[in-house]
Amino acid sequence: MANAPIIISRRSLGGPQSLPSLATGERLLQAEVGAAREVVQADIQGMRQETAAQIGVDRAIAGEQMKANEAQTRFAGTLDKAVTGIGNMVLEAQAQTRFTEAQTQLIKRQDEAHQAFRNDADWKTAPERFNQRLVEIENDVLKDFGPNERARLQQATLRSSLSLQRDVAQTSLSKMNNAALASQSELTTSYLQRASRATSAAERDALIQENDAGIDGLVTKGIVEPTQAVQSKKAFREQLDQADLYKGIKANPSGTLKALDDPEMFKTLTPVQRETARAQAQAALDERAGLEASIAAKRDPVAARATYGIILPPT
């Protein structure tokens, strides 16, 4: 029995329906292939995703690198601009320092020249010589500068230079005016002396007119104001009247008293001054009469008593 053959029947195998058919095998194979394909596609998709992620990372890294490079480029450009700017600022500062030093030297030397010419003894030609000196100083200080810088320096010192020129010219003019006034003062004194010695009214009036003409000349030149001229002319006539009055009271008190009664004589006297002059002339006249009587009494007492009513005491 143990060695008896095993007999397999269709029934024991489940019959013909239990055996797989070819179509079923194909379907199973297709299912397995489909499943394998899905696995492969999933792997491929995963690999794609991983690749895309890697690519994204690489791109991100590349982008960051590009940004870093751009930042470095910008920094280098900024640094270069900063260095260039600093260099330009240094050059500008050096140029400005040179400009300021030249301007300072120019003004200093102009001031020194101004002080010298302001006190120059030859004040008549001082303005012209001072202007020439300013040109010499400017040429010397600015000799190493180009046309543009030279023009800038000239413009920067123009006002102060003109101010100095004006001051020297004004000082010269003031000295000339003072000299003219001094000359006229001397002329007035001479005219006053001559007029007081005049032997006729015509001569006296002519000298007065000459003095007036000299004063008018000062007005024309702008040396004195018209109101000052009027005062000067009035003062001259007052001095002349005082001189004539003093001389008349001393030399001819009687004639002076008569002249004081004439309003056309001694026109510059005020009423008070005229009365004072009358009193002085009368006193001089009385003094002269007393002196004459005293002299006459010594010569002829009787005649002096009859003429002057004077009786001399016994000696």
XYZ file of C-alpha atoms in Angstrom, residues 36-310:
275
model
C 5.335 46.932 -11.414
C 4.768 49.815 -13.777
C 3.091 51.847 -11.055
C 5.980 51.101 -8.747
C 8.435 52.136 -11.430
C 6.401 55.255 -12.268
C 6.183 56.082 -8.563
C 9.925 55.636 -8.313
C 10.408 57.746 -11.385
C 8.044 60.396 -10.016
C 9.902 60.334 -6.724
C 13.170 60.595 -8.544
C 11.770 63.456 -10.567
C 10.586 65.180 -7.447
C 13.919 64.596 -5.783
C 15.652 65.820 -8.927
C 13.389 68.875 -9.099
C 14.010 69.524 -5.437
C 17.710 69.156 -5.998
C 17.513 71.377 -8.998
C 15.581 73.911 -6.894
C 18.237 73.712 -4.238
C 20.943 74.092 -6.822
C 19.113 76.984 -8.354
C 18.628 78.515 -4.928
C 22.307 78.047 -4.198
C 23.184 79.492 -7.568
C 20.787 82.390 -6.952
C 22.284 83.052 -3.566
C 25.728 82.887 -5.092
C 24.645 85.323 -7.784
C 23.217 87.597 -5.130
C 26.433 87.341 -3.173
C 28.402 88.104 -6.310
C 26.127 91.039 -7.077
C 26.479 92.287 -3.504
C 30.228 92.001 -3.762
C 30.138 93.821 -7.080
C 27.970 96.572 -5.611
C 30.217 96.818 -2.570
C 33.277 97.000 -4.782
C 31.592 99.720 -6.850
C 30.523 101.610 -3.744
C 33.983 101.283 -2.279
C 35.517 102.484 -5.523
C 33.136 105.452 -5.599
C 33.920 106.206 -1.957
C 37.643 106.065 -2.608
C 37.232 108.219 -5.686
C 35.004 110.643 -3.743
C 37.506 110.884 -0.918
C 40.251 111.484 -3.439
C 38.226 114.237 -5.062
C 37.453 115.747 -1.656
C 41.148 115.748 -0.818
C 41.928 117.480 -4.098
C 39.138 120.005 -3.505
C 40.344 120.642 0.047
C 43.876 121.174 -1.192
C 42.648 123.551 -3.867
C 40.492 125.444 -1.366
C 43.394 125.673 1.082
C 45.631 127.035 -1.645
C 42.890 129.459 -2.659
C 42.351 130.661 0.921
C 46.057 131.076 1.572
C 46.451 133.157 -1.584
C 43.417 135.254 -0.676
C 44.798 135.843 2.831
C 48.198 136.830 1.486
C 46.632 139.140 -1.080
C 44.484 140.946 1.480
C 47.363 141.224 3.948
C 49.703 142.797 1.413
C 46.951 145.120 0.191
C 46.364 146.303 3.761
C 50.063 146.977 4.241
C 50.187 149.005 1.036
C 47.025 150.851 2.029
C 48.501 151.954 5.348
C 51.694 153.128 3.659
C 49.928 155.149 0.975
C 47.377 156.536 3.412
C 50.235 158.289 5.210
C 52.141 159.102 2.018
C 53.605 162.604 1.995
C 52.884 162.992 -1.717
C 49.151 162.769 -1.252
C 48.450 164.405 -4.613
C 49.698 161.378 -6.565
C 49.035 158.754 -3.865
C 45.772 157.344 -5.344
C 47.310 156.631 -8.751
C 50.472 155.097 -7.294
C 48.431 153.024 -4.843
C 46.316 151.556 -7.655
C 49.487 150.595 -9.519
C 50.832 148.952 -6.370
C 47.662 146.867 -6.001
C 48.101 145.546 -9.541
C 51.720 144.607 -8.771
C 50.704 142.763 -5.603
C 47.912 140.917 -7.390
C 50.201 139.799 -10.220
C 52.790 138.539 -7.752
C 50.377 136.588 -5.531
C 48.360 135.091 -8.394
C 51.207 134.315 -10.771
C 50.917 130.518 -10.222
C 47.139 130.357 -10.676
C 45.248 129.562 -13.840
C 42.803 131.970 -15.472
C 39.729 130.553 -13.712
C 41.270 130.527 -10.222
C 42.774 133.948 -10.834
C 39.357 135.303 -11.796
C 37.829 133.737 -8.655
C 40.453 135.327 -6.402
C 40.062 138.699 -8.082
C 36.312 138.490 -7.602
C 36.694 137.414 -3.963
C 38.889 140.444 -3.142
C 37.236 142.961 -5.467
C 35.120 144.726 -2.842
C 37.914 145.039 -0.294
C 40.281 146.270 -3.011
C 37.805 148.914 -4.165
C 37.250 149.933 -0.551
C 40.974 150.500 -0.051
C 41.228 152.485 -3.286
C 38.294 154.634 -2.233
C 39.831 155.281 1.185
C 43.204 156.339 -0.238
C 41.469 158.587 -2.770
C 39.253 160.060 -0.047
C 42.249 160.642 2.217
C 44.090 162.350 -0.619
C 41.053 164.478 -1.390
C 40.644 165.436 2.276
C 44.277 166.499 2.432
C 43.902 168.520 -0.749
C 40.756 170.134 0.623
C 42.509 170.936 3.875
C 45.378 172.458 1.928
C 42.918 174.528 -0.101
C 41.200 175.707 3.088
C 44.553 176.594 4.624
C 45.512 178.569 1.514
C 42.193 180.388 1.555
C 42.646 181.162 5.238
C 46.017 182.739 4.501
C 44.452 184.696 1.632
C 41.651 185.890 3.892
C 44.182 187.176 6.428
C 46.069 189.011 3.672
C 42.858 190.474 2.249
C 41.805 191.558 5.721
C 45.080 193.405 6.306
C 44.975 195.038 2.890
C 41.335 196.068 3.225
C 41.953 197.591 6.644
C 44.738 199.709 5.074
C 42.643 200.742 2.088
C 42.597 204.457 1.428
C 39.220 204.455 -0.293
C 35.898 202.689 -0.129
C 36.380 201.414 -3.681
C 39.687 199.785 -2.805
C 38.167 198.256 0.304
C 35.192 196.838 -1.599
C 37.467 195.376 -4.293
C 39.460 193.435 -1.700
C 36.241 192.155 -0.152
C 35.088 190.899 -3.549
C 38.382 189.114 -4.180
C 38.054 187.279 -0.899
C 34.472 186.362 -1.753
C 35.606 184.953 -5.106
C 38.135 182.700 -3.389
C 35.443 181.321 -1.076
C 33.074 180.772 -3.995
C 35.805 178.745 -5.689
C 35.873 176.395 -2.711
C 32.125 175.936 -3.038
C 32.434 175.140 -6.750
C 35.029 172.450 -6.011
C 32.841 170.968 -3.309
C 35.351 171.743 -0.573
C 32.925 173.818 1.504
C 29.163 173.935 1.648
C 27.290 177.060 0.489
C 26.151 177.715 4.050
C 29.772 177.597 5.196
C 30.700 180.038 2.453
C 28.035 182.465 3.646
C 29.372 182.251 7.192
C 32.964 182.753 6.000
C 32.037 185.863 4.035
C 30.095 187.244 6.982
C 32.986 186.532 9.345
C 35.405 188.349 7.000
C 33.220 191.473 6.981
C 32.762 191.337 10.747
C 36.524 191.102 11.261
C 37.077 193.964 8.831
C 34.487 196.144 10.587
C 36.045 195.357 13.959
C 39.500 196.203 12.627
C 38.254 199.504 11.128
C 36.349 200.317 14.292
C 39.346 199.679 16.525
C 41.592 201.736 14.278
C 39.004 204.561 14.037
C 38.410 204.756 17.795
C 42.151 204.951 18.374
C 43.052 207.345 15.567
C 39.886 209.382 15.042
C 37.250 208.952 17.760
C 35.269 211.956 16.600
C 34.994 210.724 13.028
C 34.209 207.239 14.280
C 31.319 208.561 16.373
C 29.881 210.188 13.264
C 30.347 206.973 11.278
C 28.558 204.966 13.976
C 25.543 207.210 13.507
C 25.396 206.179 9.833
C 23.593 202.800 9.396
C 25.502 202.208 6.137
C 28.762 202.128 8.064
C 29.866 199.081 10.071
C 26.924 197.058 8.765
C 27.932 193.889 10.573
C 27.534 195.435 14.049
C 24.518 194.489 16.090
C 22.669 197.321 17.895
C 24.359 196.368 21.157
C 27.769 196.285 19.516
C 27.125 199.676 17.905
C 26.208 201.272 21.245
C 29.257 199.728 22.880
C 31.420 201.128 20.097
C 29.880 204.587 20.590
C 30.726 204.463 24.284
C 34.290 203.430 23.487
C 34.654 206.171 20.883
C 33.238 208.777 23.278
C 35.586 207.640 26.044
C 38.523 207.873 23.649
C 37.374 211.308 22.568
C 37.051 212.487 26.188
C 40.450 211.067 27.011
C 41.962 212.877 24.066
C 40.276 216.155 25.063
C 41.537 215.844 28.628
C 45.058 215.181 27.413
C 44.924 218.199 25.112
C 43.629 220.429 27.969
C 46.387 219.246 30.270
C 49.015 220.022 27.685
C 47.437 223.416 26.941
C 47.241 224.271 30.664
C 50.926 223.703 31.014
C 51.611 226.011 28.126
C 49.016 228.705 28.932
C 47.002 228.230 32.162
C 44.786 231.217 31.518
C 43.864 230.097 28.014
C 43.335 226.538 29.226
C 40.987 227.773 31.947
C 39.023 229.730 29.397
C 38.963 226.918 26.819
C 38.660 223.759 28.899
C 37.702 225.075 32.359
C 40.743 223.357 33.829
